[in-house]
Coordinates of C-alpha atoms in Angstrom, one line a residue:
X1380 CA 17.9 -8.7 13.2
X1381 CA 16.5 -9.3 9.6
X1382 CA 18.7 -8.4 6.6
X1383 CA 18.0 -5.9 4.6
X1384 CA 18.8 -5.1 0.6
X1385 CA 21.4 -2.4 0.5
X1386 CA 19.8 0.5 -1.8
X1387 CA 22.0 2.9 -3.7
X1388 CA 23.2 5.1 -0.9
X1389 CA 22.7 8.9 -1.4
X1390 CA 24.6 11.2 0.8
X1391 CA 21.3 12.8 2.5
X1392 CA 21.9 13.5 6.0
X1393 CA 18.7 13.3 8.3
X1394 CA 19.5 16.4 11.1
X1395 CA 16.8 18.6 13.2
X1396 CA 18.2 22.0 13.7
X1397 CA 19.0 21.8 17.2
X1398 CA 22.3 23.8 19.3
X1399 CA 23.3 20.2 19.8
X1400 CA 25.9 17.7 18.6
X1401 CA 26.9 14.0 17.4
X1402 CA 29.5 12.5 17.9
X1403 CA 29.8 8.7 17.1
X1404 CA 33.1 7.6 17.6
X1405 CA 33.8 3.7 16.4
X1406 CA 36.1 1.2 16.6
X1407 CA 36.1 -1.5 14.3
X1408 CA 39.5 -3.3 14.9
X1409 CA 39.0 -6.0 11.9
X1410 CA 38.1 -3.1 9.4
X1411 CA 41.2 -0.8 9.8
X1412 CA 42.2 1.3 6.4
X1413 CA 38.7 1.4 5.6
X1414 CA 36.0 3.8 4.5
X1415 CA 32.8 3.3 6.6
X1416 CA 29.5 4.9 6.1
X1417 CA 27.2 5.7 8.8
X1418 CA 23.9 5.1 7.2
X1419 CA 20.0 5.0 8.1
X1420 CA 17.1 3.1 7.2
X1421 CA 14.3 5.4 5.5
X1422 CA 11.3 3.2 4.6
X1423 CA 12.0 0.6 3.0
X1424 CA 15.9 2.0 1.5
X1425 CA 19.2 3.1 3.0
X1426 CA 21.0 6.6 2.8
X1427 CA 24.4 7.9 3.7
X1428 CA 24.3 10.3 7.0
X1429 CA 28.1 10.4 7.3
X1430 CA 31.4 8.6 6.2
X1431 CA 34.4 8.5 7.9
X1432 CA 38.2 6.8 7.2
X1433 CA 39.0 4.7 10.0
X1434 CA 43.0 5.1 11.1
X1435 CA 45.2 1.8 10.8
X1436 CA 43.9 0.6 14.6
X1437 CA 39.6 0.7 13.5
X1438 CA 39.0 4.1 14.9
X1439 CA 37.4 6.8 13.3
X1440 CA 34.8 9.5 14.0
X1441 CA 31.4 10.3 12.6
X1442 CA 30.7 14.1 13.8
X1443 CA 28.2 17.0 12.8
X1444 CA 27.1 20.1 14.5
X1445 CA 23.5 19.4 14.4
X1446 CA 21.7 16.1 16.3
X1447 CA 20.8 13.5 13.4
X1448 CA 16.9 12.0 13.9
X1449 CA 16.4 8.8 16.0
X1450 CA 15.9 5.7 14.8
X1451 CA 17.6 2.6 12.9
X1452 CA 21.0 3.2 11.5
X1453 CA 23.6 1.2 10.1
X1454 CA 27.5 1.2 10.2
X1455 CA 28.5 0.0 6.4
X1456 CA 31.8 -1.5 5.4
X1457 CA 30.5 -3.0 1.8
X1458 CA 27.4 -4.8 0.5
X1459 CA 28.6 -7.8 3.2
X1460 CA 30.0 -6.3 6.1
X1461 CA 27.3 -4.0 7.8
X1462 CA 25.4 -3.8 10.9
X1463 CA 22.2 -2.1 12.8
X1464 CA 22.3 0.0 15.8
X1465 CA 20.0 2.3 17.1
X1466 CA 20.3 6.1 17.5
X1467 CA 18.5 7.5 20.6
X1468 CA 18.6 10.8 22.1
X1469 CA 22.0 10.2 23.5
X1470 CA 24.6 10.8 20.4
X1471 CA 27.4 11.5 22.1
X1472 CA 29.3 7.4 22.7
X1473 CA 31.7 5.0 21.4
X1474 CA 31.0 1.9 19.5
X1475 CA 33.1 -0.5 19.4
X1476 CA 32.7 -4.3 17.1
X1477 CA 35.6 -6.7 16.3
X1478 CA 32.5 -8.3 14.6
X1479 CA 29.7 -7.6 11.5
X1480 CA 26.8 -8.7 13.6
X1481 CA 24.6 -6.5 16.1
X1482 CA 24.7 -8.3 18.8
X1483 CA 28.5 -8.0 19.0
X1484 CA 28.6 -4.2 19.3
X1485 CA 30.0 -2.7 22.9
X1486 CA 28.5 0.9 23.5
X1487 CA 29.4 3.0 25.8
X1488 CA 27.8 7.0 26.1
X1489 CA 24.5 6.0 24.8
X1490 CA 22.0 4.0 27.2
X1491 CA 19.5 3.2 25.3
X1492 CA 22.2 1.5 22.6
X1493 CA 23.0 -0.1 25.0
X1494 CA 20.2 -1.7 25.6
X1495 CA 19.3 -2.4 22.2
X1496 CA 22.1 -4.4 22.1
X1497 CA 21.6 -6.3 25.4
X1498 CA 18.2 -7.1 23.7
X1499 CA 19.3 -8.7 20.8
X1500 CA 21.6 -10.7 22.9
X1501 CA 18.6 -11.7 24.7
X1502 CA 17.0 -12.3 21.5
X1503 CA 19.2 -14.2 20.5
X1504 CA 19.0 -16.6 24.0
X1505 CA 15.4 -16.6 22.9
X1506 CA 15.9 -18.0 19.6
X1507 CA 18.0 -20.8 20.9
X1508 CA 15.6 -21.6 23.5
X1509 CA 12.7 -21.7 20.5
X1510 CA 14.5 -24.1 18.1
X1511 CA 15.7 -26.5 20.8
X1512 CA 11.8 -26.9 22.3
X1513 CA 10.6 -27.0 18.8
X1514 CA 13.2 -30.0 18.0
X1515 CA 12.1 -31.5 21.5
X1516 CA 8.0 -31.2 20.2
X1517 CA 9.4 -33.6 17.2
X1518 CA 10.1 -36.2 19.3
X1519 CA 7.7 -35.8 22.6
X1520 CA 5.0 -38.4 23.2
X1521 CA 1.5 -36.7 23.6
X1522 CA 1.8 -36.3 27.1
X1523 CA 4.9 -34.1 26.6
X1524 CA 3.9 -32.3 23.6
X1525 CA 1.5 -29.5 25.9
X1526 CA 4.2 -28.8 28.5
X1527 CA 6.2 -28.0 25.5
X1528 CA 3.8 -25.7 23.8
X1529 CA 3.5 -24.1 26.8
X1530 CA 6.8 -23.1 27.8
X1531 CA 7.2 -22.5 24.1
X1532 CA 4.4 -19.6 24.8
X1533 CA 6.3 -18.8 27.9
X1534 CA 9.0 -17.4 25.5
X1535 CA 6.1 -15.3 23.9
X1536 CA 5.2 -14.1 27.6
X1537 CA 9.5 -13.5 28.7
X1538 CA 10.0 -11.0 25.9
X1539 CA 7.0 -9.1 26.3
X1540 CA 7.9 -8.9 29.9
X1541 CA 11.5 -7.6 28.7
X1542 CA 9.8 -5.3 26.8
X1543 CA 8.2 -3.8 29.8
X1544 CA 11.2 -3.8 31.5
X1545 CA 12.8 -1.5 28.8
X1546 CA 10.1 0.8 29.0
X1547 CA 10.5 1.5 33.0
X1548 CA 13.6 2.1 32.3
X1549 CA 13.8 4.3 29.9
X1550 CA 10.3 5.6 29.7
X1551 CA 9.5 7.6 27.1
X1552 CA 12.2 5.8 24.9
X1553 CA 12.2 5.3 21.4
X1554 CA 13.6 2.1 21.6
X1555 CA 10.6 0.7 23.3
X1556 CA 8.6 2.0 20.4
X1557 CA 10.8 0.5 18.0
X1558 CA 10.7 -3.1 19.7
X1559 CA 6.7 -3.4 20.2
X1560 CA 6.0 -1.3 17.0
X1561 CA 5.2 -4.7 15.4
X1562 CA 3.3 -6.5 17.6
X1563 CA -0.7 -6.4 17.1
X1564 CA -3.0 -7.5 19.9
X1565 CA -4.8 -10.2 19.6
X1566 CA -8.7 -10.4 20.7
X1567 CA -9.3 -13.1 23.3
X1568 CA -11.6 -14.9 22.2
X1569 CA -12.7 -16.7 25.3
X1570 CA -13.6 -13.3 26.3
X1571 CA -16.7 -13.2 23.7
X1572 CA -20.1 -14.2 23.9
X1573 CA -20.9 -18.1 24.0
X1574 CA -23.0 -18.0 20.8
X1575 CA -20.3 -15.7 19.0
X1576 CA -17.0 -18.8 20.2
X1577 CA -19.5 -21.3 18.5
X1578 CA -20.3 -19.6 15.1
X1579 CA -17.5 -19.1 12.5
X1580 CA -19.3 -16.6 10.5
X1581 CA -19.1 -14.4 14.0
X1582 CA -16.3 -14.9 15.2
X1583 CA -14.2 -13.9 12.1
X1584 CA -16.0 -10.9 11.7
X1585 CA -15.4 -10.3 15.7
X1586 CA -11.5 -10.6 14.9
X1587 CA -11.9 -8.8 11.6
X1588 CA -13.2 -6.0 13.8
X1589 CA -10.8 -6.3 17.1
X1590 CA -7.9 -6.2 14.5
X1591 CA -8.8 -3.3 12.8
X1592 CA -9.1 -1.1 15.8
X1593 CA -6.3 -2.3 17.4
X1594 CA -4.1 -2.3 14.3
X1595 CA -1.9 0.4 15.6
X1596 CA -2.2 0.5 19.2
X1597 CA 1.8 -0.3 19.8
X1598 CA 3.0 1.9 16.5
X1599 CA 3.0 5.2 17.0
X1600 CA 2.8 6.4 13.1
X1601 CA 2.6 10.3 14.0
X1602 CA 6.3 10.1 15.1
X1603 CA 8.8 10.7 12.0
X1604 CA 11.2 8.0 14.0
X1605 CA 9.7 5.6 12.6
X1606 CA 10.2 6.8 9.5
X1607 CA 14.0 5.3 10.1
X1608 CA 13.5 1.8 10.5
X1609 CA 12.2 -1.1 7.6
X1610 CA 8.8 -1.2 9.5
X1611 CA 6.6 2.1 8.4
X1612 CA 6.5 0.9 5.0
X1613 CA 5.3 -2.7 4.7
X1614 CA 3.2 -1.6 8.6
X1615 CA 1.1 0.7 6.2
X1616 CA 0.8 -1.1 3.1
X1617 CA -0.2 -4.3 5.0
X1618 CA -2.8 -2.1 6.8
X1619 CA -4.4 -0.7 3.5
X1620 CA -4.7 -3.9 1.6
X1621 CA -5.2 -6.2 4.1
X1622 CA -6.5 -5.3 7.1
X1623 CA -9.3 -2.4 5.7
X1624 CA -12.2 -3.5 4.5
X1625 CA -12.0 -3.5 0.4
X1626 CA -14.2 -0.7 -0.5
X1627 CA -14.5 2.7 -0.7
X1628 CA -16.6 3.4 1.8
X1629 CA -14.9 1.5 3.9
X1630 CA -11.9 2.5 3.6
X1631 CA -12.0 6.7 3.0
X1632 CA -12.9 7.8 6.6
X1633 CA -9.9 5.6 8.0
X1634 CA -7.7 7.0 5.7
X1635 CA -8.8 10.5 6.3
X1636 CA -8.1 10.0 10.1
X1637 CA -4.8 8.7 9.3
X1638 CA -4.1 11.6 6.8
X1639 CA -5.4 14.6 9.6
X1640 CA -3.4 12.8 12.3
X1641 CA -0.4 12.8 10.7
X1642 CA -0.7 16.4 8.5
X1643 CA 1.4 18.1 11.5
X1644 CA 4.0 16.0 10.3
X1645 CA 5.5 17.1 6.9
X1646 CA 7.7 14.0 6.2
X1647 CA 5.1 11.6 7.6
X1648 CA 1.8 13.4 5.6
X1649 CA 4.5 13.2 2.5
X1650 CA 4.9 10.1 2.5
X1651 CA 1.0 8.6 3.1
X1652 CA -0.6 10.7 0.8
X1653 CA 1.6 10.0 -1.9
X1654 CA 0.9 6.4 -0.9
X1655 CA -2.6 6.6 -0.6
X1656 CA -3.0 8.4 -4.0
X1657 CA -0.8 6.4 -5.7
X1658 CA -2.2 2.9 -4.6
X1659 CA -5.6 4.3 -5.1
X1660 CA -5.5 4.7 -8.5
X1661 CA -3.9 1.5 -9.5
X1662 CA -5.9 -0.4 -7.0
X1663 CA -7.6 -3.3 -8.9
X1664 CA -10.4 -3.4 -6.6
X1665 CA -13.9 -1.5 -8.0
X1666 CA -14.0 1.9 -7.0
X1667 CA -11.2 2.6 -5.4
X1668 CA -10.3 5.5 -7.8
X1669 CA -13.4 7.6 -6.2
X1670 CA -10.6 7.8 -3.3
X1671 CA -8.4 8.9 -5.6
X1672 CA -10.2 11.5 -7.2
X1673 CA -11.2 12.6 -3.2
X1674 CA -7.6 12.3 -2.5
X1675 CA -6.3 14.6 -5.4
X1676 CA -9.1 16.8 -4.6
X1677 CA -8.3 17.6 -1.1
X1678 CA -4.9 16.9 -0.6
X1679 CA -3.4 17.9 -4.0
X1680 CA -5.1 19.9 -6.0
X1681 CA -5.8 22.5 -3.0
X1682 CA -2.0 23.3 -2.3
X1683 CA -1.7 20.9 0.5
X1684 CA 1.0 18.6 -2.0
X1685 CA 3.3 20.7 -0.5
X1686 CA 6.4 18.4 -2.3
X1687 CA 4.3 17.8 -5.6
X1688 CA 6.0 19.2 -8.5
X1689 CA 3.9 21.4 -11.0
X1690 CA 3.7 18.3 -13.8
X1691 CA 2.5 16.0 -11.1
X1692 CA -0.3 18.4 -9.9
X1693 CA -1.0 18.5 -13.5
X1694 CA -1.0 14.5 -13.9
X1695 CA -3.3 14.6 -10.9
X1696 CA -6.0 16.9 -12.3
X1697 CA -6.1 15.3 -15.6
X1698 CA -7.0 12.0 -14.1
X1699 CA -9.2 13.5 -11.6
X1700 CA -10.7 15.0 -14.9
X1701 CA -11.0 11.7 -16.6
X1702 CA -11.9 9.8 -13.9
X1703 CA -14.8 11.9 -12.0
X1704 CA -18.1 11.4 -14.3
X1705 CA -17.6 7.8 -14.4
X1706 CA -17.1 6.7 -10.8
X1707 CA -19.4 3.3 -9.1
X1708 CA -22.5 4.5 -8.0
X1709 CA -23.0 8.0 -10.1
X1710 CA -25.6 8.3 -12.7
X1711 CA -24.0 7.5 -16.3
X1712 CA -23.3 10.8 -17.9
X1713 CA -25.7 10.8 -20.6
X1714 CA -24.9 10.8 -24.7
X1715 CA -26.9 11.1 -27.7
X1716 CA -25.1 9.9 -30.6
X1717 CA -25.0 8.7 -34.1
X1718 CA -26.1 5.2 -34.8
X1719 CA -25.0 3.0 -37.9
X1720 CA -27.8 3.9 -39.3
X1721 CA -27.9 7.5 -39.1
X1722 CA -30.9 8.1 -36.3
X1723 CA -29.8 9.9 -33.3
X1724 CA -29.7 7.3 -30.1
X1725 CA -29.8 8.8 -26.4
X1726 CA -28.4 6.7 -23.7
X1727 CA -30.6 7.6 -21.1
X1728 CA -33.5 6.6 -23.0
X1729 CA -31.9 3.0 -23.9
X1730 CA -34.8 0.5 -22.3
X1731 CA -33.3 -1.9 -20.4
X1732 CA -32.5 -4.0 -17.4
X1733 CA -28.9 -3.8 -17.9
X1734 CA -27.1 -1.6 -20.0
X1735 CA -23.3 -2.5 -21.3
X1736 CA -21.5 0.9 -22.4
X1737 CA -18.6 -0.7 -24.3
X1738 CA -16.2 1.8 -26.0
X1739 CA -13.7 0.5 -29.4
X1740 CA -11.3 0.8 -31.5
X1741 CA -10.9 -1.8 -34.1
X1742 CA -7.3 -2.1 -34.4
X1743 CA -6.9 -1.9 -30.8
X1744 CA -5.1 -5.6 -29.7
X1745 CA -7.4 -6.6 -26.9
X1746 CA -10.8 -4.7 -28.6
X1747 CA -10.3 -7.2 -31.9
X1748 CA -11.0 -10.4 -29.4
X1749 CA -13.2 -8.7 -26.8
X1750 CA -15.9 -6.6 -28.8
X1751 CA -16.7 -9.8 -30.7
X1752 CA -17.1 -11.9 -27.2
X1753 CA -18.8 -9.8 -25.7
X1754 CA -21.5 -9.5 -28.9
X1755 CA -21.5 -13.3 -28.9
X1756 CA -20.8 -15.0 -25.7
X1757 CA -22.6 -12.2 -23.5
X1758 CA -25.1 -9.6 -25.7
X1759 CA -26.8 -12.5 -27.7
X1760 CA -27.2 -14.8 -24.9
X1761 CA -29.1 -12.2 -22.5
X1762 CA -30.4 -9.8 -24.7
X1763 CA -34.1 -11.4 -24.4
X1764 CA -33.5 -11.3 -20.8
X1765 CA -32.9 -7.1 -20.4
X1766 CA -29.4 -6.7 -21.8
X1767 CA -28.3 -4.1 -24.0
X1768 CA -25.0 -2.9 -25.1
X1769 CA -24.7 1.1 -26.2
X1770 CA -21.5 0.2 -28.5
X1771 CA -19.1 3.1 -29.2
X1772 CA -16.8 3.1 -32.1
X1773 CA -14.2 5.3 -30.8
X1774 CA -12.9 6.9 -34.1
X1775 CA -13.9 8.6 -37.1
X1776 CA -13.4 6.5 -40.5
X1777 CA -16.8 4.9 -41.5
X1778 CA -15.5 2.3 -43.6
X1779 CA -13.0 1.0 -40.9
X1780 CA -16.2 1.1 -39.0
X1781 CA -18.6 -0.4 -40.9
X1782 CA -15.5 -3.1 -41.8
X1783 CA -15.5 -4.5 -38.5
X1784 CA -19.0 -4.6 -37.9
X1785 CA -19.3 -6.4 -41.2
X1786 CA -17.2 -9.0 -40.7
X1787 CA -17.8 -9.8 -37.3
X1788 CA -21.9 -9.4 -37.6
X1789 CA -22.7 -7.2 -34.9
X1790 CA -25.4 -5.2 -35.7
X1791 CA -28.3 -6.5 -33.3
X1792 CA -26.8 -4.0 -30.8
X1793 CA -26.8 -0.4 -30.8
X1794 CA -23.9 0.7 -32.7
X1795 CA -23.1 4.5 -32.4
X1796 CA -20.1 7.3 -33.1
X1797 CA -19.5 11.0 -32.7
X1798 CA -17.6 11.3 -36.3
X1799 CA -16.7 15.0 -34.8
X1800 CA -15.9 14.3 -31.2
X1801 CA -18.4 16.6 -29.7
X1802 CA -20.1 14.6 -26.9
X1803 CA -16.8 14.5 -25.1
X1804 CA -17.5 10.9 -24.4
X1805 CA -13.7 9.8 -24.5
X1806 CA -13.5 12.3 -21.5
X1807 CA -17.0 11.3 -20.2
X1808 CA -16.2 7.8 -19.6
X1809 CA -12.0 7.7 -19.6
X1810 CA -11.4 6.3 -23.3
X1811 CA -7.6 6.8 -22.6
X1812 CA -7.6 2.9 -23.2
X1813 CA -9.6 1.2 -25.4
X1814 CA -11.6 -2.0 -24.7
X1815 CA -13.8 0.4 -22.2
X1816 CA -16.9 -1.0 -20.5
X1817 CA -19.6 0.0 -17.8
X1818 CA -22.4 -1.7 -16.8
X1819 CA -25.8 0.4 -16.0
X1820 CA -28.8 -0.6 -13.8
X1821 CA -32.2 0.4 -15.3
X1822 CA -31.9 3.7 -13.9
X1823 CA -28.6 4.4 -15.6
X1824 CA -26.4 4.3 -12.4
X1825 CA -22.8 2.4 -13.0
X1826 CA -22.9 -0.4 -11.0
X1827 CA -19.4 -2.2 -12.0
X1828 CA -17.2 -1.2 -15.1
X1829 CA -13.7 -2.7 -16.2
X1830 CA -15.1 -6.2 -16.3
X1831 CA -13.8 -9.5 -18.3
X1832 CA -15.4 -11.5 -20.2
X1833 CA -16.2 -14.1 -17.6
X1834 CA -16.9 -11.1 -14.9
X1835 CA -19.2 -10.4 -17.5
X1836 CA -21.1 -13.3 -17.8
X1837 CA -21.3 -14.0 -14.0
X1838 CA -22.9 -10.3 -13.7
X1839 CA -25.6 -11.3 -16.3
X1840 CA -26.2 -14.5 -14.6
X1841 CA -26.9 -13.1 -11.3
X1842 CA -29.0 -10.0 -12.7
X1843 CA -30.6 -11.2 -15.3
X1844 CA -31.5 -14.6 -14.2

């Protein structure tokens, strides 16, 4: 079994109300005098269910009148002396270890313990076998080296076959779901049209596809079991950023499956929507935050945030609030302001192929280097070519103003304010953080915003030219 980092253990015990018992008694000979802590994995941390004081031969008793939930727990001497076993529906049984490794454990009482430990002694055997054939491979002639990568896939082939031996024997386990929860099929290939085996282009997007339907066919993430081990976690995080297809429309309607599937389950819906909402909004890919804005909407800001504390609802709805007339693909919300020269200027009116909504502050770090690149490296390059650039200064002192426009020599753009902060532009278009910038097609749609300098450029290159 992996290691894992031991988190700062809270004494949270994990219990269903049920008329039922536990009763784990252990003996751990080589630890005598000690305190142990029964403990259980909980994403990707560790918690206290139980401690007990074990009597000067090992033996002591963790007891409590209500069953705990299955899944991956740990018996923990100190940060070096700890191991896994698994909790079934059997928690009546006696453990017994003169060792700190898994695989060392005699249970007895619990069968499908048991048999999580008779797998990781056969895991073990497994291992063995795998680093002596790989060792062999280094030294085989050619003629060798395919018998040995096939016997090496014969290992593949023996512990899926244990696998299904596990399951007809204790079908309906959830220690067959914990030891397949990882494994994702793979799309044979050979099974594909001729014409999509010989084109790469194809055949990626052929696995891209098989993958993502097939993501979670052995993980069963409606079952709050699997809560308790380290695989929910990095399962689901792996699956949003990797294996879904970047972009917002892509990725909503499998997340909202996800999200409906697993609403029945309060600890499970918990945990995902607070994921999804949170990696949402500081996704660095364009336009993710319209699924964070649909997220808050549904999820939170209609009650269903069941845990979410009054101050995070109210975190939620002022980004949603900030964040919701400026998303990809909506019409620009339109301004008339103040130019520099004291003529009213209307956005929507601005002629132009491309239209760069930049919005400053000129003793803000990052807007001191970037206005003044992007008026020179990226406006005056492209501005015979269908650029323009609706320029904001963000605050209200005309002489700072004027200042920096002065000494940099940007007035060939449109230079604008709203001295009395009527427009609500800073709420318009999310001026929380100053260098702002959006991008607008001809017909004043936002077609990218939050762009470098070099994004920038590239943009203009490929519209423009």
């Amino acid at each position: 079994m992996s290691r894992y980092l031991i988190a700062l253990l809270l004494l949270v015990p994990v219990k269903i109300l049920l008329a039922q018992e536990y009763r784990i008694e252990v003996e751990l000979p080589n630890e005598a005098g000690k305190q142990v802590r029964l403990a259980y994995h909980y994403l990707d941390k560790l918690y206290a269910a139980d401690t007990t004081l074990l009597d000067n031969k090992g033996y002591g008793v963790f007891a409590g009148d209500s069953i705990l939930t299955q899944g991956l727990y740990k018996i923990l001497i100190d940060e070096q002396h700890h191991f896994d076993f698994l909790l079934g529906a059997d928690q009546q049984f006696h453990l017994y270890n003169a060792g700190i490794t898994s695989a060392e454990m005699k249970i007895k009482g619990s069968e499908e313990a048991e048999a999580f430990v008779d797998y990781l002694v056969f895991l073990e055997s497994l291992k063995t076998k795998s680093s002596q054939l790989k060792e062999s491979y280094k030294k085989a002639g050619e003629s060798e080296k395919k018998e040995i990568q096939n016997e090496l896939q014969g290992l593949n082939t023996e512990m899926k076959d244990y696998w299904k031996k596990i399951n007809q024997q204790l079908p309906g386990s959830f220690l067959y779901k914990f030891l397949v929860a990882n494994e994702v099929p793979r799309l044979d290939t050979s099974t594909l049209p001729l014409d999509i085996q010989q084109n790469d282009s194809l055949l990626l997007l052929a696995q891209f596809r098989y993958q993502l339907e097939h993501y979670w066919d052995n993980f069963d993430y409606t079952d709050e079991r699997m809560l308790l081990t380290p695989f929910y976690k990095p399962k689901l995080e792996t699956w949003f950023t990797k294996v879904l297809y970047p972009t917002y429309d892509s990725v909503k309607p499998y997340v909202y499956r996800f999200l409906d599937q697993v609403e029945p389950n309060p600890r499970i819906f918990q945990y995902a929507a607070s994921y999804f909402l949170n990696s949402a909004i500081n996704s660095n890919i364009l336009g993710m935050d319209a699924l964070f804005v649909d997220l808050a909407n549904d999820y939170y800001l209609n009650g269903k945030a069941f845990w979410a504390s009054e101050s995070t609802i109210e975190k939620v709805r002022e980004n949603v609030l900030f964040m919701k007339n400026n998303l990809l693909g909506k019409t620009a919300p339109d301004l008339t302001l103040e130019s520099y020269e004291g003529e009213y200027i209307n956005l929507h009116q601005v002629e132009a192929k491309i239209t760069v909504l930049v919005i400053y502050e000129p003793h803000c770090g990052h807007c001191k280097v970037f206005v003044p690149q992007l008026y020179n490296e990226v406006f005056l390059p492209n501005k015979d070519k269908g650029l323009e650039v609706f320029a904001i200064y963000s605050m209200d002192k005309r002489e700072e103003w004027s200042e920096f426009l002065v000494e940099h020599n940007m007035f060939d753009w449109i230079n604008v304010w709203d001295e009395y902060h009527t427009s609500r532009f800073k709420v318009l278009y999310d001026a929380r953080k100053t260098p702002g910038v959006y991008i607008l097609d001809h017909d004043k749609k936002i077609i990218a915003k939050k762009l470098d300098i070099e994004q920038l450029k590239q943009l203009m290159a490929d519209t423009l030219n």
